[in-house]
PDB file of C-alpha atoms and ligand atoms in Angstrom:
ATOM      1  CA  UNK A   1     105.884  78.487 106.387  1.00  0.00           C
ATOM      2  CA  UNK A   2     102.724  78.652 104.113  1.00  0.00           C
ATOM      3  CA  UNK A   3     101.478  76.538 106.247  1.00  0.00           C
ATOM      4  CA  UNK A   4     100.593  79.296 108.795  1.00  0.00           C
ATOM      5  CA  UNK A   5      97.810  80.790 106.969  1.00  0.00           C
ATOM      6  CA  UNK A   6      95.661  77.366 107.869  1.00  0.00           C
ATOM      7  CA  UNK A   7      94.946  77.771 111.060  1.00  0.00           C
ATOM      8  CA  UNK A   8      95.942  81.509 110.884  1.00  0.00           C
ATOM      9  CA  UNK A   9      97.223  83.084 113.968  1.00  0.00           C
ATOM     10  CA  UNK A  10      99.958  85.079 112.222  1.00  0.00           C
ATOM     11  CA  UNK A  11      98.542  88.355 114.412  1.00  0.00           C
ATOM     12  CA  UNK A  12      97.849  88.249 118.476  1.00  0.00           C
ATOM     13  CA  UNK A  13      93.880  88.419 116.959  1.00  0.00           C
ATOM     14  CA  UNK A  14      94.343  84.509 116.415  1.00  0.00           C
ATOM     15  CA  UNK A  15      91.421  84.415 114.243  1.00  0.00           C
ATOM     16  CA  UNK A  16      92.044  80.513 113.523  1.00  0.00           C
ATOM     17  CA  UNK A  17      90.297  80.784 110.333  1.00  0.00           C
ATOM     18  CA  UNK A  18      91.714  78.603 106.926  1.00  0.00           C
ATOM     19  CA  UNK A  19      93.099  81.353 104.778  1.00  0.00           C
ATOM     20  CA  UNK A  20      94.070  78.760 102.212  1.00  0.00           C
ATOM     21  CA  UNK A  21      90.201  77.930 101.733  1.00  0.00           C
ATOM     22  CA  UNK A  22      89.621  81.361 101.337  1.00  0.00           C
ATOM     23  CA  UNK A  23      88.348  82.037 105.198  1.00  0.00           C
ATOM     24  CA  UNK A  24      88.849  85.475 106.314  1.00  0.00           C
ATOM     25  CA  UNK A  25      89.269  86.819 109.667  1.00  0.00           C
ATOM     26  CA  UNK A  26      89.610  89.927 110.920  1.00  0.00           C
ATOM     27  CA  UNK A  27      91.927  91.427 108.407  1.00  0.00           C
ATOM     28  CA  UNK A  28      89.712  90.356 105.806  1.00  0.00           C
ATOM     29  CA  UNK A  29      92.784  88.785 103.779  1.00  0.00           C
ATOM     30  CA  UNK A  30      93.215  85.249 102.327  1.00  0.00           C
ATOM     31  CA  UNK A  31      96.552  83.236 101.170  1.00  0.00           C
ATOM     32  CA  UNK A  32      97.591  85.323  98.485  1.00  0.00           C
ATOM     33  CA  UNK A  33      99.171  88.926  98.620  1.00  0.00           C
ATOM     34  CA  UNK A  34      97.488  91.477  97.691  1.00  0.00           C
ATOM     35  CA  UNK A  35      99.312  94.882  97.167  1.00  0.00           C
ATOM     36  CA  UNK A  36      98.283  98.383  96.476  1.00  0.00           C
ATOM     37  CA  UNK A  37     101.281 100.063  95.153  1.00  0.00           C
ATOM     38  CA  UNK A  38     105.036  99.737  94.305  1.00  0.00           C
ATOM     39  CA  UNK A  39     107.171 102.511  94.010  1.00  0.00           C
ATOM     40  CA  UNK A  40     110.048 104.729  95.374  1.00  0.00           C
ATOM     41  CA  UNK A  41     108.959 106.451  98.675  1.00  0.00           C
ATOM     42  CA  UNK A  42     110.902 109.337 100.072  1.00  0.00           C
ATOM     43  CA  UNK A  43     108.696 110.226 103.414  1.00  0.00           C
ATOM     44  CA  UNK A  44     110.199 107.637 105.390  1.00  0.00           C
ATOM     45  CA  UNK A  45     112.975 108.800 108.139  1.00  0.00           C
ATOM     46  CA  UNK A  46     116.110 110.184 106.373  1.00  0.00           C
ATOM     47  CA  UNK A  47     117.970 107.184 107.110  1.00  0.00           C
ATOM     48  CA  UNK A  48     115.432 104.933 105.421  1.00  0.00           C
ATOM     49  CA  UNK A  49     114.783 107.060 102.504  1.00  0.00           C
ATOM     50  CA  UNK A  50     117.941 108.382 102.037  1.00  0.00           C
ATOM     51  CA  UNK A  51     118.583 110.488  98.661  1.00  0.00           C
ATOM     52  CA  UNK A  52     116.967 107.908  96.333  1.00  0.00           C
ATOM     53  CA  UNK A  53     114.054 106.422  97.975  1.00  0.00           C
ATOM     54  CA  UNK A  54     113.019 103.552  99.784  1.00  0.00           C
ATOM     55  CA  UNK A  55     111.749 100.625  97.506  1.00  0.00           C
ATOM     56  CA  UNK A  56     108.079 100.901  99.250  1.00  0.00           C
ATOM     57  CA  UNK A  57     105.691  97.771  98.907  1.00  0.00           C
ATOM     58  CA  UNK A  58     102.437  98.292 100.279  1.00  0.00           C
ATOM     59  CA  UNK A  59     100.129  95.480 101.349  1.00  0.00           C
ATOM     60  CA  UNK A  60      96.261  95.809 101.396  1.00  0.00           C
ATOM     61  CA  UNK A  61      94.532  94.754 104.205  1.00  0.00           C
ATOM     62  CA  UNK A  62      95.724  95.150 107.933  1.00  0.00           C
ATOM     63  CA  UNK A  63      95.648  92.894 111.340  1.00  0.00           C
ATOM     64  CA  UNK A  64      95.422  95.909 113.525  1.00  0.00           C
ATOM     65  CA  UNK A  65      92.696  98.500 112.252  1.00  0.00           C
ATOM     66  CA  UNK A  66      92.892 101.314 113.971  1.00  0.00           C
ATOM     67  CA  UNK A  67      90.083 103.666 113.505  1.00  0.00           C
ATOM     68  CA  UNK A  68      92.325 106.813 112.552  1.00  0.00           C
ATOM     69  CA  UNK A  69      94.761 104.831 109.972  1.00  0.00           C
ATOM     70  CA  UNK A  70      96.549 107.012 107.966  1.00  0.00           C
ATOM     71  CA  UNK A  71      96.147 104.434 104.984  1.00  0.00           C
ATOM     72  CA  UNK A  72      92.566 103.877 105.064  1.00  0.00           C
ATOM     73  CA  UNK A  73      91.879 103.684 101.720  1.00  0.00           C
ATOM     74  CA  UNK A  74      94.161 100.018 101.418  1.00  0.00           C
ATOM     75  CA  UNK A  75      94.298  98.650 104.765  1.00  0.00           C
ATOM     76  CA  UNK A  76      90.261  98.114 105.322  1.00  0.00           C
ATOM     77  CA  UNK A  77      88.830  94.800 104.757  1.00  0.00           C
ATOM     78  CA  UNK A  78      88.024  95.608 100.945  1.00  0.00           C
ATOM     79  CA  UNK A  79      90.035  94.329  98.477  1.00  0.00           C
ATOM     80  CA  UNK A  80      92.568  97.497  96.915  1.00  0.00           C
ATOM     81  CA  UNK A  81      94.920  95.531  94.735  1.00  0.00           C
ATOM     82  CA  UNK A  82      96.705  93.235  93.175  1.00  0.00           C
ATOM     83  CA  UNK A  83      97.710  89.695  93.884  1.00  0.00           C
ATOM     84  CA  UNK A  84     101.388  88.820  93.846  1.00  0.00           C
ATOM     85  CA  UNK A  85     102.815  85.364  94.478  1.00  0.00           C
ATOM     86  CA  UNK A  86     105.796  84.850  96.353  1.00  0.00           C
ATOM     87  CA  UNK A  87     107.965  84.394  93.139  1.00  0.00           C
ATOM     88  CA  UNK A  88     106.825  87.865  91.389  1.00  0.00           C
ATOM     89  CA  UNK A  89     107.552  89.781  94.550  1.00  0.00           C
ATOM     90  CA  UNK A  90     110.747  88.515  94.386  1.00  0.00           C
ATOM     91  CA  UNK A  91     111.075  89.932  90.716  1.00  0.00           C
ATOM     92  CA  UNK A  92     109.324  93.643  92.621  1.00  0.00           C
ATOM     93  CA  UNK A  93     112.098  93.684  94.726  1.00  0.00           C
ATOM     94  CA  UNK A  94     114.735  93.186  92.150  1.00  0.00           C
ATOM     95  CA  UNK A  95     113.553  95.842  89.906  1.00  0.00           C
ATOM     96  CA  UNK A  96     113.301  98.790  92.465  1.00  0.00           C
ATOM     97  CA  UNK A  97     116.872  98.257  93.177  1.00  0.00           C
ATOM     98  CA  UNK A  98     117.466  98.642  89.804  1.00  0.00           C
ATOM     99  CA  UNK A  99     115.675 102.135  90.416  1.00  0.00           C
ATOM    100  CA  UNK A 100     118.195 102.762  93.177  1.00  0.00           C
ATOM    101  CA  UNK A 101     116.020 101.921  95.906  1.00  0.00           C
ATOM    102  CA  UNK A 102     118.447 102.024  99.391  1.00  0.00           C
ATOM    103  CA  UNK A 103     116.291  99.483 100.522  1.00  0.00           C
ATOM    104  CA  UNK A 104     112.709  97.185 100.208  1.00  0.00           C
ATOM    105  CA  UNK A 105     110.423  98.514 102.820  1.00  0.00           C
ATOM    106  CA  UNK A 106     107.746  96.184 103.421  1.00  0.00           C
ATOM    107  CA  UNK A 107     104.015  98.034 104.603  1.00  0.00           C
ATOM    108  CA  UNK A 108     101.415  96.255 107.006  1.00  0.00           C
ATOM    109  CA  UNK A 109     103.481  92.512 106.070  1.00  0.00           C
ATOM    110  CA  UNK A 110     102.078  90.486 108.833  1.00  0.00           C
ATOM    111  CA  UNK A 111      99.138  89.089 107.765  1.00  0.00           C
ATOM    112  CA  UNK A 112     101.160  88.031 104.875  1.00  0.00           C
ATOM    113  CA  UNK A 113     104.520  86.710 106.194  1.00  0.00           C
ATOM    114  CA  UNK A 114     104.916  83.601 105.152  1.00  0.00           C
ATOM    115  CA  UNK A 115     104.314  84.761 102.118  1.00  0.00           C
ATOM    116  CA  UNK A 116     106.713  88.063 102.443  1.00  0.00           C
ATOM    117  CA  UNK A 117     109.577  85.708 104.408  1.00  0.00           C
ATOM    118  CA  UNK A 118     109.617  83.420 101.176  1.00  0.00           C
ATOM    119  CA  UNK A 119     110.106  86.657  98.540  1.00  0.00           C
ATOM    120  CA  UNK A 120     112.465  87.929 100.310  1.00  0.00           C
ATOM    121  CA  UNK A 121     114.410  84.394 100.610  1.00  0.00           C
ATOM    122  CA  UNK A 122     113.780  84.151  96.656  1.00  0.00           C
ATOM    123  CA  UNK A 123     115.136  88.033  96.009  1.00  0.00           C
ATOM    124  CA  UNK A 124     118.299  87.026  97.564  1.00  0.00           C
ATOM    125  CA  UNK A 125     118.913  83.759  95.938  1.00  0.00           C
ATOM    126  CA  UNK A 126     118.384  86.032  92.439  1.00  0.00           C
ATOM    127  CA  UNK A 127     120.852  88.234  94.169  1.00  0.00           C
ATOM    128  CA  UNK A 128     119.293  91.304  95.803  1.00  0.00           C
ATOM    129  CA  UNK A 129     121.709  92.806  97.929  1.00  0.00           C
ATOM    130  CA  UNK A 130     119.690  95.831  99.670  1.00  0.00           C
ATOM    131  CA  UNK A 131     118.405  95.283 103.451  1.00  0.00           C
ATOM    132  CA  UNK A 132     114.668  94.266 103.830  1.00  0.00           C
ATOM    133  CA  UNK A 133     112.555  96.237 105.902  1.00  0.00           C
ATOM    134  CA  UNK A 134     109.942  94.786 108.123  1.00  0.00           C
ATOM    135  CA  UNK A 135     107.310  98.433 108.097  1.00  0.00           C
ATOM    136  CA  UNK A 136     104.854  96.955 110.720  1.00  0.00           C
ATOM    137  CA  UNK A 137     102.323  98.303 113.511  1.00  0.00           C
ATOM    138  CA  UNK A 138     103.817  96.389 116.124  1.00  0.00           C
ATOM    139  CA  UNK A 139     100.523  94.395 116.785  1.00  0.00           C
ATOM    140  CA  UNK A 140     102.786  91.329 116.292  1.00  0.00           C
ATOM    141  CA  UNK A 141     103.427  87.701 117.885  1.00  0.00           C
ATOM    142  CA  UNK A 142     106.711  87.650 118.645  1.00  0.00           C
ATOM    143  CA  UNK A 143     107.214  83.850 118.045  1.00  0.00           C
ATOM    144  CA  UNK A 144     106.534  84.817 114.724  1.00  0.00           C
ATOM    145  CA  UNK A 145     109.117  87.820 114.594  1.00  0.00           C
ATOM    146  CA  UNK A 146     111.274  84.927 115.851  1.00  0.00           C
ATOM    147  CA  UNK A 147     110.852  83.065 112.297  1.00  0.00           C
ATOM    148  CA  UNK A 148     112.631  86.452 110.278  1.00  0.00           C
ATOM    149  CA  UNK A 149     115.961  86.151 112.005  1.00  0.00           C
ATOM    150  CA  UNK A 150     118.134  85.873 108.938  1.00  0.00           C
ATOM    151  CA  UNK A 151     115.649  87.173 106.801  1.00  0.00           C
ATOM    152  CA  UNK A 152     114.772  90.650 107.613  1.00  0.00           C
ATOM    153  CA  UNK A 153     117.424  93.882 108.701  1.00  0.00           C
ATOM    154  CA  UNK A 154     115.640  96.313 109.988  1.00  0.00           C
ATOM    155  CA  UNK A 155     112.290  96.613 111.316  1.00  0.00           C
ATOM    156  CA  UNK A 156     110.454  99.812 111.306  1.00  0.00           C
ATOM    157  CA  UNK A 157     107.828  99.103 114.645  1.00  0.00           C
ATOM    158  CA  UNK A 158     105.011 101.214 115.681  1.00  0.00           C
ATOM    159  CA  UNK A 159     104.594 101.525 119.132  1.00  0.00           C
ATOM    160  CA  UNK A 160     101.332 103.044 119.310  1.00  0.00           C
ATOM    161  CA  UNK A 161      99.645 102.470 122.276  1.00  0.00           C
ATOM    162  CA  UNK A 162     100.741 101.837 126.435  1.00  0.00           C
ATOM    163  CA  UNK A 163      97.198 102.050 127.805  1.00  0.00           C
ATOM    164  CA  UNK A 164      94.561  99.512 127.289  1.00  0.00           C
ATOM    165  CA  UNK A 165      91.753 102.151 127.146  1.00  0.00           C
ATOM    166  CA  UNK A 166      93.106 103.930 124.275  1.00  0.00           C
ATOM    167  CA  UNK A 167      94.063 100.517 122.680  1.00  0.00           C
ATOM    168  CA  UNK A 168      90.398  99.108 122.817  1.00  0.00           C
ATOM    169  CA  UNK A 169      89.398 102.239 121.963  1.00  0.00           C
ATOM    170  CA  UNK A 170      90.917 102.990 118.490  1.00  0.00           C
ATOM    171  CA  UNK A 171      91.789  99.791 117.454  1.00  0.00           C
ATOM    172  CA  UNK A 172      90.029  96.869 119.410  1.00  0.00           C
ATOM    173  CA  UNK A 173      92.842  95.735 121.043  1.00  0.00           C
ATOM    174  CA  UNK A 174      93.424  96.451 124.832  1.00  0.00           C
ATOM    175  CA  UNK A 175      95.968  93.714 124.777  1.00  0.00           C
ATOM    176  CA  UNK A 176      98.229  95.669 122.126  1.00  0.00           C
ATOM    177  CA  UNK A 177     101.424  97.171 124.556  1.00  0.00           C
ATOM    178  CA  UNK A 178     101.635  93.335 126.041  1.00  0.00           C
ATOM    179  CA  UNK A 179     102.090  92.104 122.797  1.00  0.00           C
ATOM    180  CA  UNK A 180     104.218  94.734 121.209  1.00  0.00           C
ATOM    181  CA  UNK A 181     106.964  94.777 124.506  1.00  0.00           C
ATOM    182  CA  UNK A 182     108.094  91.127 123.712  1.00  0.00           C
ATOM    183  CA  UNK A 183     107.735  91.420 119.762  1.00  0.00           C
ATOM    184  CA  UNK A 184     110.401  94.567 119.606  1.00  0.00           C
ATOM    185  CA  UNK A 185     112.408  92.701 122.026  1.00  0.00           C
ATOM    186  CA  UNK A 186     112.611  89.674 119.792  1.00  0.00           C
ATOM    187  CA  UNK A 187     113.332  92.526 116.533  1.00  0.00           C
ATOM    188  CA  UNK A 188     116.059  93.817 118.698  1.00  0.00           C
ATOM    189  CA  UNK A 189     117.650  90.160 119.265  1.00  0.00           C
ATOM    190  CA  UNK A 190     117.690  90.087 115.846  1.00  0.00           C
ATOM    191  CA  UNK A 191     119.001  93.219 114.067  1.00  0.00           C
ATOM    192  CA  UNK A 192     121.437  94.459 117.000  1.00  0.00           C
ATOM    193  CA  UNK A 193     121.901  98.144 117.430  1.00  0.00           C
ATOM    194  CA  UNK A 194     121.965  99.977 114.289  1.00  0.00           C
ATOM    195  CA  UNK A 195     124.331 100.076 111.742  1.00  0.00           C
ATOM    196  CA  UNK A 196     125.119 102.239 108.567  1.00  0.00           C
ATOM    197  CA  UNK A 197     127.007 102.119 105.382  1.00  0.00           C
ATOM    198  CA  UNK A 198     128.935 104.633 104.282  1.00  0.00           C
ATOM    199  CA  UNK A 199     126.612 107.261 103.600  1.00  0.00           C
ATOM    200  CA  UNK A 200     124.447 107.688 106.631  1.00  0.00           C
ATOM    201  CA  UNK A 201     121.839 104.626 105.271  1.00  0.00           C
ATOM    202  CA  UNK A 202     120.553 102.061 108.163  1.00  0.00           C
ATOM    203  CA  UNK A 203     121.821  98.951 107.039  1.00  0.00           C
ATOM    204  CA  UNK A 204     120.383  96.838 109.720  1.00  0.00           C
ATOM    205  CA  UNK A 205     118.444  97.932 113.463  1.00  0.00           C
ATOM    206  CA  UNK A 206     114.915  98.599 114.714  1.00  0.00           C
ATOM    207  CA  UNK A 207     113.459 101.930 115.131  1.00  0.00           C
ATOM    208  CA  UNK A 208     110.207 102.230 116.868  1.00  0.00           C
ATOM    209  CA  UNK A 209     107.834 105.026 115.759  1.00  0.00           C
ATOM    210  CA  UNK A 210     105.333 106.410 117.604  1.00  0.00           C
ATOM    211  CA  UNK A 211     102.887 108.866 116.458  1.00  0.00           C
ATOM    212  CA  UNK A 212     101.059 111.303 119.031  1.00  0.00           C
ATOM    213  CA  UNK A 213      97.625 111.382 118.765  1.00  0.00           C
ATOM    214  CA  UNK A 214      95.301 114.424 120.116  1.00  0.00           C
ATOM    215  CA  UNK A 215      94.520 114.811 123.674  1.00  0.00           C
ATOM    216  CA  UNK A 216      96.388 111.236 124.144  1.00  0.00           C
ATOM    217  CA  UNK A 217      99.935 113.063 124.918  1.00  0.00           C
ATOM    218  CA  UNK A 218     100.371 111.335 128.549  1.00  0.00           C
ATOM    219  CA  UNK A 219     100.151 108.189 127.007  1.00  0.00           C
ATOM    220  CA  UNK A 220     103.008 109.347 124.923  1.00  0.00           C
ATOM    221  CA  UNK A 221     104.956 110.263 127.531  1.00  0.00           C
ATOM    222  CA  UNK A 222     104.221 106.709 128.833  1.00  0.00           C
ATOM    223  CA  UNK A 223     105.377 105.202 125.662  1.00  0.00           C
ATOM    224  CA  UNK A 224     108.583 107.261 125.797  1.00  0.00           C
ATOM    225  CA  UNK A 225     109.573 106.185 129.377  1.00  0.00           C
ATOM    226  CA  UNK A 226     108.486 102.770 128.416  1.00  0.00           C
ATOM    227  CA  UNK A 227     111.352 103.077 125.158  1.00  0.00           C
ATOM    228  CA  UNK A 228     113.753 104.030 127.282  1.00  0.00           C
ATOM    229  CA  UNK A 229     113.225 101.537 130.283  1.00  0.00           C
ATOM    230  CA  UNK A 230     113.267  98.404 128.138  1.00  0.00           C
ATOM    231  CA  UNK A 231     115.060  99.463 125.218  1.00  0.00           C
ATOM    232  CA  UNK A 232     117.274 102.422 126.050  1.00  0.00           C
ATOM    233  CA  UNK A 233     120.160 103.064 123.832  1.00  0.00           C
ATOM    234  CA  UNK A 234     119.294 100.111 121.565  1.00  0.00           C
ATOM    235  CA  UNK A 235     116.898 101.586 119.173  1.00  0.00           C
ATOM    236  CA  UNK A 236     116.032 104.529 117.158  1.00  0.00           C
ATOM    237  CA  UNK A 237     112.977 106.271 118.267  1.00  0.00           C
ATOM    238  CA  UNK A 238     110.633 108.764 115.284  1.00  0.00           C
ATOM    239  CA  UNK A 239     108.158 110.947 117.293  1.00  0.00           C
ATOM    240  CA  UNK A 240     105.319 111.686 114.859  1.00  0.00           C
ATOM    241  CA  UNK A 241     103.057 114.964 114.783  1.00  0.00           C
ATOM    242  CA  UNK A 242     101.653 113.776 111.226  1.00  0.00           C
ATOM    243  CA  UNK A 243      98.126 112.983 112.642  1.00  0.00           C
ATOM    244  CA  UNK A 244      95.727 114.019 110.243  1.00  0.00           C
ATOM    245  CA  UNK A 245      91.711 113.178 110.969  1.00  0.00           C
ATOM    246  CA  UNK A 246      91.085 110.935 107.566  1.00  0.00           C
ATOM    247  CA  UNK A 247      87.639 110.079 107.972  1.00  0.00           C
ATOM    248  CA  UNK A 248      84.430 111.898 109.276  1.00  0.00           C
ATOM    249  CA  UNK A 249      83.098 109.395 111.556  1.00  0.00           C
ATOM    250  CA  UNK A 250      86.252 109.827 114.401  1.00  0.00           C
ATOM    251  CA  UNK A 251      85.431 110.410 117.726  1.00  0.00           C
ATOM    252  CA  UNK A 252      85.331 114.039 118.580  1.00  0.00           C
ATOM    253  CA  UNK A 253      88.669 114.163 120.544  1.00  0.00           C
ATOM    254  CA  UNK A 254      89.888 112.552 116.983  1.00  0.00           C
ATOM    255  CA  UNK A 255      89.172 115.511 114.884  1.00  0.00           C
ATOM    256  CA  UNK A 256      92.504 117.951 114.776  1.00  0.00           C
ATOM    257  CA  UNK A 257      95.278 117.882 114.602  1.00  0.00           C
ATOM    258  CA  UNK A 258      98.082 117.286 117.526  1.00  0.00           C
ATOM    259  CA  UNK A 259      98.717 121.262 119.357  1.00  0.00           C
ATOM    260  CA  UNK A 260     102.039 122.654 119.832  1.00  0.00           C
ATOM    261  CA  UNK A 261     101.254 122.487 123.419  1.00  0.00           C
ATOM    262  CA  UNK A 262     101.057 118.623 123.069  1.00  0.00           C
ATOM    263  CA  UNK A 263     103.886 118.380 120.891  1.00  0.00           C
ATOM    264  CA  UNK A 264     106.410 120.460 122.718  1.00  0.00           C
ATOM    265  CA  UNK A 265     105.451 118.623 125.688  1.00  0.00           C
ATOM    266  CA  UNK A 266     106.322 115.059 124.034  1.00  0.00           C
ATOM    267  CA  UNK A 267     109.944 116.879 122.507  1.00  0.00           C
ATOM    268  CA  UNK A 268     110.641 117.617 126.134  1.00  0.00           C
ATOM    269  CA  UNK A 269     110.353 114.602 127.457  1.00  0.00           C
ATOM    270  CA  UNK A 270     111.580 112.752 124.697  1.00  0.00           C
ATOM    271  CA  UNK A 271     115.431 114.414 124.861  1.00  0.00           C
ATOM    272  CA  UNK A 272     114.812 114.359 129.122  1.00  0.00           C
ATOM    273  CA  UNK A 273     115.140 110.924 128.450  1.00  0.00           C
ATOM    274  CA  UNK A 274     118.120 110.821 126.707  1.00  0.00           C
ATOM    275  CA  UNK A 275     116.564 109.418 123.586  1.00  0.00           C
ATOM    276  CA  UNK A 276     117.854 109.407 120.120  1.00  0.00           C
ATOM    277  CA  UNK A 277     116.087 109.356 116.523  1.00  0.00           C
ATOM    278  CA  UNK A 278     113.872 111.477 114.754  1.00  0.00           C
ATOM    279  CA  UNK A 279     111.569 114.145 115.724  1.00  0.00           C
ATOM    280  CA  UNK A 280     108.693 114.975 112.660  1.00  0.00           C
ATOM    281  CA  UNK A 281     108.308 118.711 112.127  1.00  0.00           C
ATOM    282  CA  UNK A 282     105.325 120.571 112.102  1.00  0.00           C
ATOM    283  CA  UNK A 283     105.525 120.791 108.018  1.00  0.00           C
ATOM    284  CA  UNK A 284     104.410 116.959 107.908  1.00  0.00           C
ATOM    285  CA  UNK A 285     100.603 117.438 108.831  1.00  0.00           C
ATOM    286  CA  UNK A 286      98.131 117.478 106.134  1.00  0.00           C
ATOM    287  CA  UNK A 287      96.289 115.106 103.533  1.00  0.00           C
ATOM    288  CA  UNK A 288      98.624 115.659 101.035  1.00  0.00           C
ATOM    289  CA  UNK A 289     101.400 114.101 102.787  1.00  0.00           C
ATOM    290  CA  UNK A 290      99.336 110.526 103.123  1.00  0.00           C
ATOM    291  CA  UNK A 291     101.156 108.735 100.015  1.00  0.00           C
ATOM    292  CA  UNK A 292      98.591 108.568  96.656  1.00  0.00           C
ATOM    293  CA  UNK A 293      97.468 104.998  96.938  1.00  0.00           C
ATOM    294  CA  UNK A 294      96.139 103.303  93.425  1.00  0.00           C
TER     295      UNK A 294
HETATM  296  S1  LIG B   1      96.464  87.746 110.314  1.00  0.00           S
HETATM  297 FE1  LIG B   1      94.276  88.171 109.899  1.00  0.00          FE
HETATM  298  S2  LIG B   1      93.262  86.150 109.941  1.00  0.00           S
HETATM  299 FE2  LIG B   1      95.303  85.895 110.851  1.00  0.00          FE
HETATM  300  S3  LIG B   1      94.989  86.091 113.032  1.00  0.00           S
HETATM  301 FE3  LIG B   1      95.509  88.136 112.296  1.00  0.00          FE
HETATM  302  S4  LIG B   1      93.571  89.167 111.793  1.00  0.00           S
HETATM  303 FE4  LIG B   1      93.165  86.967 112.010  1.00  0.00          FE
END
């Protein structure tokens, strides 16, 4: 699969740039992994963290962008880390279930996945027994979600954006809900509904997360209908309020936080539908709930 970073069009940008010669396209990463931090995360959904932790791996760099990322300080184009082969991921993985990760949840992977597909091939054959989770924005060709089946359990899918507007907008991409339909359909073919073990812990299924952004809550309530139209009783959905303006040079609609107003209004329509997951308390806004990167 290495192969893929040579004429890389691992994201829907299909940059075509050499990543093995060190070319860099819009994500600003080359061949190797780089990663910011390893550790055990507890600020995922209950069902991901669970009582001990999710065994969090967090990539630098990111295909998407988005203007408002909650992890700006790794997923710019600057380099924030360290450079892991395939082989000492592996090794990662192995030691935070020995910390007694419930799972390996794998940040912003796709501009690396032929590189994250192989570690997690190589953790099993040392005998890692935890699901993998694919932790991704959604931005995602899903010929390329295709390649995981057997590989990853769960994936843990942003679904950020229905309108093109907004898409362009905040993160370039007015393409992104075309892209992201057929990639969570192809997640879906491949994890089932979900499943637990014995105490409460997804063991494999997608859940699609979508995080409300300020005066954007009727393209939420797009999103939601959208869920339960193509997806319905299939997936998991997490409705975010966590939006916290990171960086002072947002647009001006950009710099708040999400109203109750807003937020009820999304709540409503999320149970009208009939949906099922997670919905993110007020409690979760704030800078100091971003996780300390290194
Ligand atoms: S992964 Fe990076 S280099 Fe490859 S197509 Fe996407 S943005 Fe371009």
């Amino acid at each position: 699969m290495l192969n893929l970073y040579k004429n890389c069009n691992l994201c829907p940008r299909q940059c075509g740039v050499n990543r093995l010669k060190g070319e860099l396209g819009f994500c600003g990463a080359d061949a190797t992994a780089e990663i910011n931090r390893i550790g055990l995360h507890f600020m995922e959904e209950p069902i991901i963290s669970g009582t001990k932790g999710s065994g969090t791996v967090f990539f630098t760099h990111c295909s998407l962008g988005c203007i408002f990322c909650q992890n700006s300080d790794i997923s710019r184009r600057v380099s924030s880390g360290k450079k892991y082969s395939a082989n000492e991921l592996a090794k990662q993985y192995i030691e935070l279930e020995k910390m007694g990760a419930h799972n390996i949840n794998l940040v912003t992977p796709t501009h690396y996945m032929p590189t994250v597909a192989q570690s997690c091939v190589l953790a099993r054959e040392m005998g890692l027994k935890i699901p993998f989770v694919y932790n991704t924005s959604g931005f995602e060709m899903p010929e390329h979600i295709k390649k995981l089946d057997g590989i990853i359990d769960i994936f843990l899918t942003d679904l950020k954006y229905f309108s093109p507007y907004l898409a362009n907008r905040y993160s370039g991409s007015e393409d992104y809900f075309d892209y992201c339909l057929p990639a969570i359909s192809e997640m879906i073919k491949i994890t089932g509904s979900p499943t637990f073990n014995d105490d409460g812990i997804l063991k494999k299924g997608t859940i699609i997360r979508h995080l409300i952004l300020p005066g954007a809550v009727n393209d939420t309530l797009n999103i939601l209908r959208q869920t339960q139209k193509h997806f319905s009783d299939r997936v998991l959905v997490s409705l975010m309020r966590q939006y916290t303006p990171m960086s002072t040079d947002l647009p001006d609609e950009l710099n708040r936080t999400v109203t109750d107003e807003e937020y009820a209004k999304a709540v409503d329509e999320f149970n009208a539908l009939g949906l099922s997951g997670f919905l993110q308390q007020s409690d979760s806004v704030g800078k100091d709930k971003i996780p300390k990167f290194e």
